[in-house]
Short mmCIF file of C-alpha atoms in Angstrom, two decimals:
data_model
loop_
_atom_site.label_atom_id
_atom_site.label_comp_id
_atom_site.label_asym_id
_atom_site.label_seq_id
_atom_site.Cartn_x
_atom_site.Cartn_y
_atom_site.Cartn_z
CA MET A 330 31.62 -5.97 2.90
CA LYS A 331 29.62 -3.03 4.19
CA PRO A 332 26.12 -3.62 5.67
CA TYR A 333 24.59 -2.39 2.41
CA LEU A 334 25.83 -1.00 -0.87
CA LYS A 335 25.59 2.76 -0.59
CA ARG A 336 24.36 3.27 -4.12
CA ALA A 337 20.58 3.56 -3.87
CA TRP A 338 18.65 2.68 -0.75
CA ALA A 339 15.35 3.27 1.04
CA GLU A 340 15.26 4.40 4.65
CA VAL A 341 12.19 3.17 6.53
CA SER A 342 11.34 4.92 9.79
CA LEU A 343 9.79 2.53 12.30
CA SER A 344 9.13 5.40 14.72
CA ARG A 345 6.99 7.13 12.08
CA LEU A 346 5.19 3.85 11.47
CA ARG A 347 4.37 3.54 15.18
CA LYS A 348 3.11 7.12 15.30
CA ASN A 349 0.95 6.58 12.20
CA ALA A 350 -0.55 3.45 13.73
CA GLU A 351 -1.46 5.29 16.93
CA ILE A 352 -3.06 8.18 14.99
CA ILE A 353 -5.13 5.71 12.94
CA LYS A 354 -6.26 3.94 16.10
CA GLY A 355 -7.42 7.29 17.41
CA LEU A 356 -9.62 7.84 14.36
CA ASN A 357 -11.65 4.74 15.13
CA SER A 358 -14.27 4.03 17.74
CA GLN A 359 -13.71 1.45 20.47
CA SER A 360 -15.76 -1.03 18.45
CA THR A 361 -13.31 -0.90 15.52
CA GLU A 362 -9.88 -2.53 15.42
CA VAL A 363 -7.11 -1.69 12.96
CA MET A 364 -6.39 -4.31 10.31
CA ALA A 365 -2.98 -3.44 8.86
CA VAL A 366 -2.82 -4.05 5.13
CA VAL A 367 0.67 -5.39 4.44
CA LYS A 368 0.26 -6.87 0.95
CA ALA A 369 2.91 -6.32 -1.72
CA ASP A 370 5.75 -6.53 0.81
CA ALA A 371 4.00 -3.95 3.00
CA TYR A 372 3.58 -1.58 0.05
CA GLY A 373 7.28 -1.90 -0.73
CA HIS A 374 8.43 -1.10 2.81
CA GLY A 375 9.42 -4.67 3.74
CA ASP A 376 6.87 -6.90 5.44
CA ALA A 377 9.16 -8.50 8.04
CA HIS A 378 10.03 -5.31 9.92
CA ILE A 379 6.66 -3.68 9.33
CA VAL A 380 4.63 -6.63 10.62
CA ARG A 381 6.86 -7.25 13.63
CA THR A 382 6.79 -3.58 14.61
CA LEU A 383 3.00 -3.33 14.30
CA ALA A 384 2.38 -6.59 16.15
CA GLN A 385 4.90 -6.17 18.94
CA ASP A 386 5.01 -2.42 19.47
CA CYS A 387 1.55 -1.27 18.36
CA SER A 388 -0.56 -4.24 19.57
CA ILE A 389 -2.11 -4.71 16.13
CA SER A 390 -3.41 -8.24 15.79
CA PHE A 391 -5.21 -8.13 12.41
CA PHE A 392 -3.37 -8.14 9.08
CA ALA A 393 -4.58 -8.28 5.49
CA VAL A 394 -2.62 -9.66 2.53
CA SER A 395 -3.19 -10.47 -1.12
CA ASN A 396 -2.25 -14.14 -1.34
CA LEU A 397 -1.22 -17.29 0.51
CA ASP A 398 2.53 -16.71 0.22
CA GLU A 399 2.15 -13.31 1.85
CA ALA A 400 -0.10 -14.80 4.55
CA VAL A 401 2.43 -17.51 5.46
CA ALA A 402 5.17 -14.87 5.65
CA VAL A 403 3.07 -12.77 8.05
CA ARG A 404 2.34 -15.87 10.12
CA ASN A 405 6.10 -16.34 10.55
CA PHE A 406 6.56 -12.71 11.61
CA ALA A 407 3.48 -12.58 13.88
CA PRO A 408 2.62 -16.11 15.12
CA ASN A 409 -0.55 -15.04 16.95
CA ALA A 410 -1.96 -12.67 14.34
CA GLU A 411 -5.32 -12.88 12.60
CA ILE A 412 -4.52 -12.88 8.88
CA LEU A 413 -7.05 -12.34 6.09
CA ILE A 414 -6.29 -13.18 2.46
CA LEU A 415 -8.17 -10.59 0.41
CA GLY A 416 -7.42 -12.23 -2.93
CA TYR A 417 -7.63 -15.64 -4.58
CA THR A 418 -6.07 -18.84 -3.29
CA PRO A 419 -6.32 -21.87 -5.60
CA PRO A 420 -8.63 -24.40 -3.89
CA GLU A 421 -5.94 -27.10 -4.06
CA TYR A 422 -4.04 -25.10 -1.41
CA ALA A 423 -6.97 -25.15 1.02
CA HIS A 424 -5.09 -27.45 3.37
CA GLU A 425 -2.34 -24.83 3.76
CA ILE A 426 -4.89 -22.14 4.59
CA SER A 427 -6.22 -24.34 7.37
CA MET A 428 -2.79 -25.53 8.55
CA HIS A 429 -1.54 -21.97 9.04
CA ASN A 430 -4.82 -20.77 10.62
CA ILE A 431 -5.40 -18.21 7.86
CA ILE A 432 -8.74 -16.53 7.09
CA GLN A 433 -9.67 -16.78 3.42
CA GLY A 434 -11.85 -14.30 1.56
CA VAL A 435 -14.69 -16.19 -0.14
CA VAL A 436 -16.18 -14.62 -3.27
CA SER A 437 -18.84 -17.11 -4.39
CA THR A 438 -20.70 -20.28 -3.45
CA GLU A 439 -18.73 -22.22 -6.08
CA TYR A 440 -15.44 -21.08 -4.59
CA ALA A 441 -16.62 -21.92 -1.08
CA GLU A 442 -17.55 -25.44 -2.17
CA ALA A 443 -14.20 -25.93 -3.91
CA LEU A 444 -12.30 -24.87 -0.78
CA ALA A 445 -14.32 -27.25 1.38
CA GLN A 446 -13.80 -30.15 -1.02
CA ASN A 447 -10.04 -29.67 -0.93
CA SER A 448 -9.56 -29.19 2.79
CA PRO A 449 -9.15 -31.98 5.35
CA ALA A 450 -10.04 -29.55 8.16
CA SER A 451 -12.17 -26.50 8.83
CA ILE A 452 -11.31 -23.28 6.98
CA ARG A 453 -11.97 -19.88 8.49
CA CYS A 454 -13.40 -17.33 6.06
CA HIS A 455 -14.91 -13.92 5.52
CA ILE A 456 -17.41 -13.57 2.68
CA LYS A 457 -16.81 -10.77 0.19
CA ILE A 458 -19.80 -8.80 -1.10
CA ASP A 459 -19.56 -6.77 -4.30
CA THR A 460 -21.50 -3.63 -3.41
CA GLY A 461 -20.20 -1.60 -6.34
CA MET A 462 -16.49 -2.16 -6.85
CA GLY A 463 -17.24 -4.59 -9.69
CA ARG A 464 -14.25 -6.77 -8.95
CA ILE A 465 -14.99 -9.86 -6.81
CA GLY A 466 -17.68 -10.94 -4.38
CA LEU A 467 -21.32 -11.94 -4.10
CA LYS A 468 -23.45 -9.78 -6.37
CA HIS A 469 -27.18 -9.35 -5.65
CA ASP A 470 -29.88 -6.77 -6.18
CA THR A 471 -31.09 -6.78 -2.58
CA PRO A 472 -29.56 -7.38 0.85
CA ALA A 473 -32.12 -10.15 1.45
CA GLU A 474 -30.93 -12.04 -1.63
CA CYS A 475 -27.35 -11.56 -0.53
CA ALA A 476 -28.19 -12.88 2.93
CA ASP A 477 -29.81 -15.91 1.29
CA GLU A 478 -26.55 -16.89 -0.43
CA ILE A 479 -24.49 -16.23 2.69
CA ALA A 480 -26.82 -18.49 4.68
CA GLU A 481 -26.36 -21.24 2.08
CA ILE A 482 -22.58 -20.88 2.15
CA MET A 483 -22.65 -21.22 5.92
CA LYS A 484 -24.25 -24.65 5.52
CA ILE A 485 -21.22 -25.96 3.64
CA GLY A 486 -19.22 -28.32 5.79
CA LYS A 487 -15.64 -27.42 6.76
CA LEU A 488 -16.28 -23.70 6.39
CA SER A 489 -16.25 -21.45 9.43
CA VAL A 490 -17.77 -18.13 8.33
CA GLU A 491 -16.66 -15.36 10.69
CA GLY A 492 -17.56 -12.20 8.82
CA ILE A 493 -18.59 -10.30 5.72
CA TYR A 494 -16.80 -7.43 4.02
CA THR A 495 -16.83 -5.14 1.01
CA HIS A 496 -14.55 -2.62 -0.65
CA PHE A 497 -15.37 1.00 -1.47
CA SER A 498 -14.36 2.30 -4.89
CA VAL A 499 -14.68 6.07 -4.41
CA ALA A 500 -14.43 6.70 -0.67
CA ASP A 501 -11.46 8.93 -1.47
CA SER A 502 -13.65 11.39 -3.38
CA ASP A 503 -15.66 14.30 -2.00
CA ALA A 504 -17.71 14.72 -5.19
CA PRO A 505 -21.42 14.60 -4.24
CA ASP A 506 -22.29 11.76 -6.61
CA ASN A 507 -19.37 9.69 -5.32
CA ILE A 508 -20.40 10.32 -1.72
CA THR A 509 -23.88 9.06 -2.62
CA TYR A 510 -22.37 6.01 -4.33
CA THR A 511 -20.31 5.13 -1.25
CA ASP A 512 -23.37 5.66 0.97
CA ARG A 513 -25.20 3.04 -1.12
CA GLN A 514 -22.29 0.62 -0.81
CA GLN A 515 -22.21 1.04 2.96
CA ASP A 516 -25.97 0.77 3.31
CA PHE A 517 -26.02 -2.46 1.29
CA ILE A 518 -23.50 -4.33 3.44
CA LEU A 519 -24.99 -3.05 6.69
CA ASP A 520 -28.50 -3.99 5.57
CA THR A 521 -27.19 -7.44 4.65
CA TYR A 522 -25.56 -7.79 8.06
CA ASP A 523 -28.75 -6.67 9.80
CA GLU A 524 -30.78 -9.11 7.70
CA LEU A 525 -28.53 -11.93 8.86
CA ILE A 526 -28.98 -10.85 12.47
CA SER A 527 -32.77 -10.87 12.01
CA ARG A 528 -32.43 -14.51 10.94
CA GLY A 529 -30.44 -15.39 14.03
CA ILE A 530 -27.07 -15.33 12.25
CA LYS A 531 -24.56 -13.21 14.20
CA LEU A 532 -21.13 -12.89 12.63
CA ARG A 533 -18.08 -11.58 14.45
CA HIS A 534 -17.09 -9.16 11.71
CA CYS A 535 -18.65 -6.77 9.23
CA HIS A 536 -15.99 -4.52 7.75
CA PHE A 537 -15.90 -2.02 4.93
CA MET A 538 -13.53 0.81 5.86
CA ASN A 539 -10.41 1.12 3.71
CA SER A 540 -7.82 3.88 4.22
CA ALA A 541 -10.04 6.51 2.60
CA ALA A 542 -13.12 5.59 4.62
CA THR A 543 -11.05 5.49 7.81
CA CYS A 544 -10.03 9.10 7.17
CA TYR A 545 -13.13 10.63 5.64
CA ARG A 546 -16.20 8.61 6.66
CA ASN A 547 -15.31 6.61 9.72
CA SER A 548 -18.10 4.35 10.97
CA PRO A 549 -18.30 2.55 14.33
CA ARG A 550 -20.29 -0.22 12.61
CA SER A 551 -17.22 -1.42 10.74
CA THR A 552 -15.52 -3.86 13.09
CA LEU A 553 -12.22 -3.49 11.26
CA SER A 554 -10.46 -0.52 9.72
CA ARG A 555 -8.35 -1.86 6.85
CA ALA A 556 -5.54 0.70 7.00
CA GLY A 557 -3.30 0.47 3.97
CA ILE A 558 -1.70 3.49 2.35
CA ILE A 559 -2.32 5.84 5.30
CA LEU A 560 -0.35 3.47 7.53
CA TYR A 561 2.67 4.37 5.42
CA GLY A 562 1.87 8.09 5.54
CA LEU A 563 0.61 8.59 1.99
CA HIS A 564 -2.69 9.93 0.62
CA PRO A 565 -5.54 7.74 -0.65
CA ASP A 566 -6.10 10.65 -3.03
CA ILE A 567 -3.63 13.53 -3.32
CA SER A 568 -6.46 16.08 -3.57
CA LEU A 569 -7.67 15.36 -0.02
CA ASP A 570 -5.75 15.99 3.19
CA ILE A 571 -4.92 13.11 5.51
CA PRO A 572 -5.19 13.43 9.30
CA GLU A 573 -2.64 15.69 10.94
CA GLY A 574 0.46 13.89 12.14
CA LEU A 575 0.55 11.11 9.57
CA SER A 576 3.91 11.18 7.81
CA PRO A 577 5.65 9.15 5.11
CA VAL A 578 7.52 6.17 6.50
CA MET A 579 9.94 5.76 3.58
CA GLU A 580 12.66 7.97 2.14
CA LEU A 581 14.62 7.11 -1.01
CA LYS A 582 18.29 8.08 -1.24
CA ALA A 583 21.17 7.68 -3.70
CA VAL A 584 24.61 9.19 -4.26
CA ILE A 585 26.34 11.33 -6.86
CA SER A 586 28.95 9.34 -8.74
CA HIS A 587 30.30 12.03 -11.07
CA VAL A 588 30.13 15.80 -11.58
CA LYS A 589 31.16 17.46 -14.83
CA THR A 590 30.84 20.73 -16.72
CA VAL A 591 29.10 20.64 -20.10
CA LYS A 592 29.13 23.29 -22.79
CA ALA A 593 26.29 24.79 -24.80
CA GLY A 594 25.22 22.25 -27.39
CA ASP A 595 26.31 19.18 -25.41
CA CYS A 596 23.66 16.42 -25.24
CA ILE A 597 22.68 14.41 -22.18
CA SER A 598 21.46 10.79 -22.07
CA TYR A 599 19.64 8.54 -24.55
CA GLY A 600 17.77 9.97 -27.47
CA ARG A 601 19.46 13.38 -27.22
CA THR A 602 16.24 14.73 -25.71
CA PHE A 603 18.19 17.33 -23.74
CA SER A 604 20.81 19.68 -25.13
CA ALA A 605 22.46 22.32 -22.95
CA ASP A 606 21.81 25.89 -24.10
CA HIS A 607 24.54 27.28 -21.85
CA GLU A 608 27.42 26.01 -19.75
CA MET A 609 26.11 23.79 -16.93
CA ARG A 610 27.30 21.53 -14.13
CA ILE A 611 25.76 18.08 -14.45
CA ALA A 612 25.80 15.39 -11.76
CA THR A 613 25.19 11.70 -12.36
CA VAL A 614 23.07 9.95 -9.71
CA THR A 615 23.27 6.22 -9.01
CA ILE A 616 19.62 5.26 -9.46
CA GLY A 617 17.41 4.48 -12.44
CA TYR A 618 14.25 2.83 -13.62
CA ALA A 619 15.49 -0.67 -12.71
CA ASP A 620 15.49 0.60 -9.11
CA GLY A 621 11.90 1.76 -9.47
CA TYR A 622 12.55 5.42 -10.23
CA SER A 623 10.33 5.75 -13.26
CA ARG A 624 11.61 6.66 -16.71
CA LEU A 625 8.45 8.78 -16.96
CA LEU A 626 10.15 11.25 -14.62
CA SER A 627 12.67 12.11 -17.35
CA GLY A 628 12.81 15.89 -17.67
CA LYS A 629 10.09 16.25 -15.01
CA GLY A 630 11.40 15.06 -11.67
CA LYS A 631 13.55 16.98 -9.23
CA ILE A 632 16.01 15.66 -6.68
CA LEU A 633 17.19 17.27 -3.44
CA VAL A 634 20.90 18.08 -3.28
CA HIS A 635 22.12 19.93 -0.19
CA GLY A 636 18.55 21.02 0.48
CA LYS A 637 17.94 22.39 -3.02
CA ARG A 638 15.75 21.04 -5.82
CA CYS A 639 17.74 20.02 -8.88
CA ARG A 640 15.96 19.05 -12.09
CA ILE A 641 16.52 15.86 -14.02
CA VAL A 642 17.97 16.48 -17.48
CA GLY A 643 17.68 13.93 -20.25
CA ARG A 644 16.18 10.50 -19.94
CA VAL A 645 16.32 8.40 -16.79
CA CYS A 646 18.50 5.37 -17.58
CA MET A 647 18.25 1.84 -16.19
CA ASP A 648 20.81 2.44 -13.42
CA GLN A 649 21.61 6.16 -13.51
CA LEU A 650 20.19 9.60 -14.18
CA MET A 651 21.57 13.10 -14.59
CA ILE A 652 20.64 16.33 -12.83
CA ASP A 653 21.49 20.00 -13.20
CA VAL A 654 23.54 21.11 -10.15
CA SER A 655 24.65 24.45 -11.60
CA ASP A 656 23.13 26.28 -8.61
CA VAL A 657 24.65 23.95 -6.00
CA GLU A 658 28.30 24.86 -6.25
CA ASP A 659 29.63 22.57 -3.51
CA THR A 660 28.29 19.35 -5.13
CA VAL A 661 30.92 16.62 -5.30
CA SER A 662 31.10 12.91 -6.03
CA GLY A 663 29.88 10.90 -3.05
CA ASP A 664 27.22 13.40 -1.94
CA ILE A 665 23.96 11.84 -0.78
CA VAL A 666 20.85 13.01 -2.62
CA THR A 667 17.17 12.58 -1.72
CA LEU A 668 14.63 11.39 -4.28
CA ILE A 669 11.79 10.85 -1.79
CA GLY A 670 11.95 12.53 1.59
CA CYS A 671 13.21 15.73 3.16
CA ASP A 672 16.50 17.62 3.04
CA GLY A 673 16.64 20.94 4.84
CA ASN A 674 13.41 22.84 4.25
CA GLU A 675 12.53 20.95 1.06
CA CYS A 676 10.51 17.74 0.83
CA ILE A 677 9.56 15.50 -2.09
CA THR A 678 6.86 12.91 -1.47
CA ALA A 679 5.90 9.77 -3.35
CA ASP A 680 2.55 11.46 -3.95
CA GLU A 681 4.30 14.41 -5.61
CA LEU A 682 6.29 12.12 -7.90
CA ALA A 683 3.12 10.23 -8.77
CA SER A 684 1.36 13.43 -9.81
CA LEU A 685 4.17 14.21 -12.27
CA TYR A 686 3.47 11.20 -14.43
CA GLY A 687 -0.17 10.45 -13.80
CA THR A 688 -0.18 7.67 -11.25
CA ILE A 689 -0.68 7.29 -7.48
CA GLY A 690 1.69 7.18 -4.53
CA TYR A 691 0.85 3.50 -4.03
CA GLU A 692 2.54 2.61 -7.33
CA VAL A 693 5.62 4.68 -6.55
CA VAL A 694 6.47 2.97 -3.24
CA CYS A 695 5.39 -0.49 -4.39
CA GLY A 696 7.53 -0.07 -7.49
CA ILE A 697 10.84 0.47 -5.70
CA SER A 698 12.68 -2.67 -6.73
CA LYS A 699 14.13 -5.47 -4.64
CA ARG A 700 17.69 -4.47 -5.50
CA VAL A 701 17.20 -1.30 -3.45
CA PRO A 702 17.99 -2.30 0.16
CA ARG A 703 15.60 -1.21 2.89
CA ILE A 704 17.40 0.32 5.86
CA TYR A 705 15.33 0.43 9.06
CA ILE A 706 15.65 3.39 11.39
CA ASP A 707 14.10 3.23 14.84
#
């Protein structure tokens, strides 16, 4: 048995990851540490290798995840890491949060009380403030009112409150009204933090920078920079540039299984959506929507073959797709093709694919399925 089935696979460059981490560190002030966001299996890149590389090679000690299962996995990969659960953990699992020394995001007084009631030991937490995302967190009209609730939560036994945080909704936009909106979000959490200080309450952390804010509105007052998508070399928003030197960590490859000549009038794939209007050479590629290469790319996407862009013809199938290789005469069965990444002078990014069917690069990399092996390149 070969190390992996050379059908469809993702190559993950750990050297690019290290370089990205160092560039992101350089964006921040000395008062701000990088918190690597590794939820969703490190955005589809594979959390084991990503976390170990960041912890051991890049000296990153803070990690953020979505749920308890992800947090426990990170704890196994990085025993000494500080791990924050950004999402919900059912209160009945409070003992596991404490046992694994995880930091839980707390979104309300009721949730804080439920965690405390279900835990035999102290639980570390950061309190989430909803400053305008409209998702989760304490919601108040004034920073003073917000500080009041935080002070009450801190009185709950078995809770060790170490910080407050919020999430920006439009920090990836340079539209004037969105800049003003993000300013208000930032002002609210900082005013809340300062109000707590005025009452003699000094917390270790106040953080609000996501990937977009880290790139476009970096603030030394955020103790943590929650680097997510930029860590993997993709754009928070495709319309804005990311710092020079950041590069995609993942490339997606597959092989050609069959090459044939079709005549004018021949149909390709389900639904007969494509019919050749002249003689063409068509190659079948061993990847499909079950691998995470979206069916929405049917007739839109292009794939690199020998350094040339070849268009998809017909519908993307569950396990295969077809491309026009009429202009790449030396194409044969067994050739490696690139769906995301570079070949010669041509590059196709996850962000480019996302723009073709109206989504974001996040969804593209997170959507590459588990049956696609991740191959790690140092």
